[in-house]
GROMACS .gro file of C-alpha atoms in nm:
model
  271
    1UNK     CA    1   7.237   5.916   6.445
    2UNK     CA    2   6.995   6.223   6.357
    3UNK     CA    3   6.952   6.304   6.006
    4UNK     CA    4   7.140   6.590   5.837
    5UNK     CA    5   6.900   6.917   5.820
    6UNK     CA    6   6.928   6.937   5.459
    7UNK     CA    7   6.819   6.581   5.410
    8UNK     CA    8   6.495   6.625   5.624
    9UNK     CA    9   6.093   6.642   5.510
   10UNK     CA   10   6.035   7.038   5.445
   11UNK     CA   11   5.670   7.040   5.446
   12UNK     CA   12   5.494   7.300   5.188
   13UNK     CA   13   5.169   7.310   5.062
   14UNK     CA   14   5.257   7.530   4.699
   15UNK     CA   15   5.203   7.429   4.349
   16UNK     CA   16   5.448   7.232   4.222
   17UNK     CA   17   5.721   7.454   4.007
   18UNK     CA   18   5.928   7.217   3.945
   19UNK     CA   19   5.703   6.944   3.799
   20UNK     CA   20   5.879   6.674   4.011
   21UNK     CA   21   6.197   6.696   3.855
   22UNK     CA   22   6.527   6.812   3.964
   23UNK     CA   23   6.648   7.132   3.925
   24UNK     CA   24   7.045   7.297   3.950
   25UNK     CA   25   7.143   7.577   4.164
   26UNK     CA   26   7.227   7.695   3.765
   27UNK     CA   27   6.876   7.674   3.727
   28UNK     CA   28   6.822   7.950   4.033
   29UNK     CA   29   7.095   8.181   3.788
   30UNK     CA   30   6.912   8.121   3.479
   31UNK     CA   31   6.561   8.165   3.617
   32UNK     CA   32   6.604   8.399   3.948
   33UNK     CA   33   6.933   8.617   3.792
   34UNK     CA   34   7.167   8.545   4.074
   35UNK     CA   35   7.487   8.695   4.079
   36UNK     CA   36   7.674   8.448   4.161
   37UNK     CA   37   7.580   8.096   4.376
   38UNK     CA   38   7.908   7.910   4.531
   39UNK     CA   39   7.871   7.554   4.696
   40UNK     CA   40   8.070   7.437   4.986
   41UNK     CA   41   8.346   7.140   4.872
   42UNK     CA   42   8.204   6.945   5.128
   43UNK     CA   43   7.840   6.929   5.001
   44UNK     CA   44   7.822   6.578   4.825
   45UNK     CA   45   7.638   6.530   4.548
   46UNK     CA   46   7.319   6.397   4.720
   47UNK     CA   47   7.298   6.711   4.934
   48UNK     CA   48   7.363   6.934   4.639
   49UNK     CA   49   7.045   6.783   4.436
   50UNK     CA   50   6.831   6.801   4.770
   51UNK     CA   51   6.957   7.188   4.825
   52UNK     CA   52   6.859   7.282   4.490
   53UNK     CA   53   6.558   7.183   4.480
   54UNK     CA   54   6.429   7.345   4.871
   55UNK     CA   55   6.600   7.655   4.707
   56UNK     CA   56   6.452   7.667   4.413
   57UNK     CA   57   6.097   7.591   4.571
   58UNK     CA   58   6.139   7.826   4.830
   59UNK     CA   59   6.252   8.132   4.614
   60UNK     CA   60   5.921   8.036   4.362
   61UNK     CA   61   5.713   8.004   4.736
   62UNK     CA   62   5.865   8.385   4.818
   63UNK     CA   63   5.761   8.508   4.457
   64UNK     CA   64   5.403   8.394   4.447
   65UNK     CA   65   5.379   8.495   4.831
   66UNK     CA   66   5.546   8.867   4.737
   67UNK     CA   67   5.339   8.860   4.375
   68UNK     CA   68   5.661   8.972   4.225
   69UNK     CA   69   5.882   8.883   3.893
   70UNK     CA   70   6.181   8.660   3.929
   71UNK     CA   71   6.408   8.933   3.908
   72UNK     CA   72   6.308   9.052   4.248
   73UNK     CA   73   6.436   8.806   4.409
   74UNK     CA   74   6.736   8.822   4.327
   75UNK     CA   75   6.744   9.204   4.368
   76UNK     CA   76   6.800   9.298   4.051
   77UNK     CA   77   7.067   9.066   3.998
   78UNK     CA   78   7.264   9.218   4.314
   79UNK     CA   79   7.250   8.894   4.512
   80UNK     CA   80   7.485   8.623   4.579
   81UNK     CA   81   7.414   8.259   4.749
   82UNK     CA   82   7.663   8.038   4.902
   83UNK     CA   83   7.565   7.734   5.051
   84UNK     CA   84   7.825   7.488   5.295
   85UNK     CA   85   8.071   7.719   5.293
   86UNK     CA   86   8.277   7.840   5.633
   87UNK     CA   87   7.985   7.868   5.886
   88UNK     CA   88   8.014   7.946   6.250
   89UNK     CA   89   7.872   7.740   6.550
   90UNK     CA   90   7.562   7.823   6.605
   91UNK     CA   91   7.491   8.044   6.317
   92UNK     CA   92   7.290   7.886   6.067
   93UNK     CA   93   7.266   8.140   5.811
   94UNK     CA   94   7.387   8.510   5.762
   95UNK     CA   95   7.372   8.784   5.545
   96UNK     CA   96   7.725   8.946   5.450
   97UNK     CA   97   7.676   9.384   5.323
   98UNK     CA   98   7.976   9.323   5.179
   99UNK     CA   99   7.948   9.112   4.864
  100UNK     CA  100   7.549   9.107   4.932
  101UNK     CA  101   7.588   8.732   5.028
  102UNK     CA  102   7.323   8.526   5.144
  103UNK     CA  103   7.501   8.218   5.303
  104UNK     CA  104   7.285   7.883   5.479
  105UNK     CA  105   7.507   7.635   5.640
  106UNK     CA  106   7.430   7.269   5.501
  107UNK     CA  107   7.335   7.134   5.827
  108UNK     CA  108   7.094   7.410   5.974
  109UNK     CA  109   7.003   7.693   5.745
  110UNK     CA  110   6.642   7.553   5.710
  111UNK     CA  111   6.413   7.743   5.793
  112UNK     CA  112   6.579   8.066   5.758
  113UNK     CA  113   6.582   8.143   5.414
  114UNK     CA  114   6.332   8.426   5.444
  115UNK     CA  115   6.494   8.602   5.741
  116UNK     CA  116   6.770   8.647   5.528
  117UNK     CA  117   6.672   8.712   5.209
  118UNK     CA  118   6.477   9.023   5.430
  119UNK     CA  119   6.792   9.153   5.525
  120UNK     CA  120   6.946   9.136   5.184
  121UNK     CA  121   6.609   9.345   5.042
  122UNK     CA  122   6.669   9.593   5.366
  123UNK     CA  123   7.034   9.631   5.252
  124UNK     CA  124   6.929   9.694   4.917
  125UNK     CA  125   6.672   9.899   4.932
  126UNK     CA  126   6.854  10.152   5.170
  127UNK     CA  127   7.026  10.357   4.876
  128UNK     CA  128   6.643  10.380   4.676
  129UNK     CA  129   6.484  10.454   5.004
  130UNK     CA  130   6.780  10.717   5.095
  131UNK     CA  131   6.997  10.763   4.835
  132UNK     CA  132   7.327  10.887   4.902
  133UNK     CA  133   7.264  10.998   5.315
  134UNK     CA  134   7.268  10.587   5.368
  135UNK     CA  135   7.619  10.466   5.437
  136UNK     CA  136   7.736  10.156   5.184
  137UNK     CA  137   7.645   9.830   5.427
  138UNK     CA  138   7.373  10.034   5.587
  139UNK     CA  139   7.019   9.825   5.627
  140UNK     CA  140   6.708  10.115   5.544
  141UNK     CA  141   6.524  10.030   5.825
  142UNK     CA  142   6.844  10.146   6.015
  143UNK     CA  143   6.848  10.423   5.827
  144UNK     CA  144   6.477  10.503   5.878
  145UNK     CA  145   6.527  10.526   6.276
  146UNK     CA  146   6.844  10.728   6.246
  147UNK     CA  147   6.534  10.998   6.079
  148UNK     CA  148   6.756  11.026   5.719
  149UNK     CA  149   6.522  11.203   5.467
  150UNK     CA  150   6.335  10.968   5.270
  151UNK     CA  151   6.326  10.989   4.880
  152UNK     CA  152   5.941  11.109   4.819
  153UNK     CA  153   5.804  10.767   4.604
  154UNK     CA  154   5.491  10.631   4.694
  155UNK     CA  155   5.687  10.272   4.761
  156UNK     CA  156   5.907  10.436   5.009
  157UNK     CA  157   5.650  10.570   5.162
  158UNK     CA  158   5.490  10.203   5.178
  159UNK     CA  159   5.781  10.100   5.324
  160UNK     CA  160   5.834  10.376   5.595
  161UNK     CA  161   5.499  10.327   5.762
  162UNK     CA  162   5.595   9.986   5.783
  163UNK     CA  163   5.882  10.081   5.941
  164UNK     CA  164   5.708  10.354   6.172
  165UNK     CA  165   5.445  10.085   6.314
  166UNK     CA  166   5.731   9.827   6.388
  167UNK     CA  167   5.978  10.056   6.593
  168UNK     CA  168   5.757  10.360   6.748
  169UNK     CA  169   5.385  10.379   6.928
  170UNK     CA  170   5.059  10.490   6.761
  171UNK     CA  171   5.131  10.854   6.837
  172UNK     CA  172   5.490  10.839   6.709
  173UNK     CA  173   5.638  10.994   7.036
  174UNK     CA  174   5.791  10.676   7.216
  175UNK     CA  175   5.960  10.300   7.113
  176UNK     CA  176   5.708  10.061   7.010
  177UNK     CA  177   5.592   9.774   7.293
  178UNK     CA  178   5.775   9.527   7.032
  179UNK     CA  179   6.086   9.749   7.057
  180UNK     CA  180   6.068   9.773   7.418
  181UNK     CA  181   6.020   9.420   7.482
  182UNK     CA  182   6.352   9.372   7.225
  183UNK     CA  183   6.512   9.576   7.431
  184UNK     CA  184   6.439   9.419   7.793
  185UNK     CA  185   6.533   9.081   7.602
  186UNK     CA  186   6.860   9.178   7.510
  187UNK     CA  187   6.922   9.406   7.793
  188UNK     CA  188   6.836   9.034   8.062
  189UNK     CA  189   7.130   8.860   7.800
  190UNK     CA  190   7.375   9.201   7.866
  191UNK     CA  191   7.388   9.223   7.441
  192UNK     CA  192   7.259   9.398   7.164
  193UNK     CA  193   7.107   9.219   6.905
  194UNK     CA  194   6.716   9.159   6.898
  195UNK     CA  195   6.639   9.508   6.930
  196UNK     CA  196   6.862   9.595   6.631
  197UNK     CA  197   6.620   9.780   6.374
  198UNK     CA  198   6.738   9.509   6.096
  199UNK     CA  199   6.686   9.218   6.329
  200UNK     CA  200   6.362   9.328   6.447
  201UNK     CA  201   6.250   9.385   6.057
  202UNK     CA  202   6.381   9.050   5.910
  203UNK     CA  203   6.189   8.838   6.221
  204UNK     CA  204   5.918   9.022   6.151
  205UNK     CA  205   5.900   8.972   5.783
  206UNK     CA  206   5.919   8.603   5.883
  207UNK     CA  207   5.597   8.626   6.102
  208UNK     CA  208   5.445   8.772   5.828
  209UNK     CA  209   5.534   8.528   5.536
  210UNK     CA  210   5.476   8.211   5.841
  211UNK     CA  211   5.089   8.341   5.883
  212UNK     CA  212   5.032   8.324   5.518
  213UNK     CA  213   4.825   8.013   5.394
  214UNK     CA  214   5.144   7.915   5.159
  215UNK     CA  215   5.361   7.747   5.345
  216UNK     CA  216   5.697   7.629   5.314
  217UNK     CA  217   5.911   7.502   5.613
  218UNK     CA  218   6.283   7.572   5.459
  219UNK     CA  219   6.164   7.919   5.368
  220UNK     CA  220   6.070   8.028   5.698
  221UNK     CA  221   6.004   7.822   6.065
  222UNK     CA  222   6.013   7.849   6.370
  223UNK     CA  223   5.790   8.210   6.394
  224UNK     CA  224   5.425   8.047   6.563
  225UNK     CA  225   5.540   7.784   6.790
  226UNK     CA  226   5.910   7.749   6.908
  227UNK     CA  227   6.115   7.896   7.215
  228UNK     CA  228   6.203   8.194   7.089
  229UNK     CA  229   5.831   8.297   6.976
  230UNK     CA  230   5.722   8.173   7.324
  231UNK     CA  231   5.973   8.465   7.443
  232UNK     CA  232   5.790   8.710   7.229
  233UNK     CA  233   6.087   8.780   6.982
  234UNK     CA  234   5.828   8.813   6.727
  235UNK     CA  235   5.557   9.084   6.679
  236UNK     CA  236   5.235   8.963   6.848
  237UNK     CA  237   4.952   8.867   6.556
  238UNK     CA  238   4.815   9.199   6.565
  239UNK     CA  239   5.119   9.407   6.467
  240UNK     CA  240   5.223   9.169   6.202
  241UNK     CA  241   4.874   9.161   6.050
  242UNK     CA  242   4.902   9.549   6.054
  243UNK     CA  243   5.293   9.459   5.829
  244UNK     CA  244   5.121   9.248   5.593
  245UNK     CA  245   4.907   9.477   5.499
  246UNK     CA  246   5.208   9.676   5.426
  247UNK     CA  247   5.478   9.500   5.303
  248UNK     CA  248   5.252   9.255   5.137
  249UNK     CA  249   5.135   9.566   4.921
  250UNK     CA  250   5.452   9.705   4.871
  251UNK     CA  251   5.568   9.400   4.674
  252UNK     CA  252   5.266   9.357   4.526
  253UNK     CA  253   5.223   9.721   4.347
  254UNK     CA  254   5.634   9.683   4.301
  255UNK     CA  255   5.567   9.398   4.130
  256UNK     CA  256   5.287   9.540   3.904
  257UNK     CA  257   5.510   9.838   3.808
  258UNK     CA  258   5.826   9.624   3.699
  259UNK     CA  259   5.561   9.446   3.472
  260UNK     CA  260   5.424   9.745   3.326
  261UNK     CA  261   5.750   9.884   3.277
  262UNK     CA  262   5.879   9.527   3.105
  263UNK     CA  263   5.538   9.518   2.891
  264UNK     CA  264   5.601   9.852   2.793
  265UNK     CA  265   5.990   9.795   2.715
  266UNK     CA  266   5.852   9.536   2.455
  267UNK     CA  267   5.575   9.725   2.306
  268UNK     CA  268   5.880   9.962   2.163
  269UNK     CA  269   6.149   9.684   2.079
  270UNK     CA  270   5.781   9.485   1.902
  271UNK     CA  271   5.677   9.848   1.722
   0.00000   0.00000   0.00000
């Protein structure tokens, strides 16, 4: 009988944050600001320890690799988790607009933490990329290659050439050889769904966070050696070194001003 997904070995080479002790998914509130986390009635109470802790590592694996506070994360507080609840065959985990829900089935959501948690940031970050000209469940990077104006910040602006490299050429005139190859993928299957502009971004946020030297197996798999990277559903090396020199920076200098701002937030409460 093969062993449950959420009772296999993760492997990840990070510090240990949690000292070797157990942690709650109240913990992940507390620490990470959640909105809300909801567990499915059939997790057990085995499965529930072992969940808490791969979340909890993975989240403090995503801060360290982003260089971000806690609160980022969660997105401000904006995010919800459910774990073992509903599910459909064959999808391991989803992200839900509507709520902001990240869900992970019990049995297979390893692995795709990261994808997921991209989508939620893409969802969120629409309305400071675009404002008010993004619909309400709109992702930005669908925004982005619908051409909406984009709010003049120097993060946005981060964020948009990220955006540019991933879905056009060099000279900005034609799709991208990633978006083209999406799009012969999906077009041999008669379906639209690799070359969507949020699908394309979260997979390639994985391949970025995979070719990192922290590692972490329930956070993100599955991007250097599997099937679907065989098929070329991931940006080649090049193009995703080109992203992480992006987005890696973009969380990075976010991270720095959310600091500042905090330090300076205390400076007047301490004065």
């Amino acid at each position: 009988m093969p062993v449950p997904r959420i009772q296999r070995q993760y492997y990840r080479n990070g510090p240990p944050h949690r000292g070797g002790a157990d942690v709650s998914f109240a913990d992940l509130v507390k620490i990470f600001g959640f909105n809300s986390i909801h567990i499915g009635r059939w997790v057990n109470a085995e499965e529930l320890q072992l969940a808490a802790n791969l979340f909890f590592d993975a989240f403090c694996d995503l801060q360290q690799l982003l260089q971000v506070p806690p609160e980022v994360i969660s997105l401000n507080g904006s995010l919800a988790l459910t774990f073992g609840i509903g599910g459909q065959p064959g999808v391991c985990a989803h992200y839900q607009p509507q709520g902001r829900i990240l869900a992970l089935a019990k049995n297979a959501g390893g692995g795709s933490l990261a994808h997921e948690w991209f989508h939620a940031f893409d969802h969120y970050i629409a309305g400071k990329m675009f404002g008010k000209t993004a619909t309400r469940n709109q992702f930005a990077s669908s925004a982005w290659l619908q051409s909406r104006p984009v709010i003049s910040h120097y993060l946005n602006e981060l964020l948009s050439s990220a955006y540019q490299i991933l879905f056009l050429s060099a000279d900005g005139e034609n799709e991208s050889t990633f978006f083209a190859h999406c799009r012969q993928l999906d077009a041999s299957r008669n379906r639209l769904y690799l070359a969507m502009p949020e699908e394309m971004a979260a997979r390639a946020f994985e391949k970025v966070l995979q070719m990192q030297s922290l590692k972490n197996s329930f956070l993100v798999s599955g991007t250097l050696k599997s099937k679907a990277a065989e098929m070329g559903v991931y940006p080649d090396d090049a193009l995703s070194t080109e992203l992480a020199g992006l987005w890696l920076q973009y969380f990075r200098l976010l991270g720095q001003g959310l600091q500042y701002k905090t330090r300076s937030k205390n400076t007047l409460v301490d004065g």
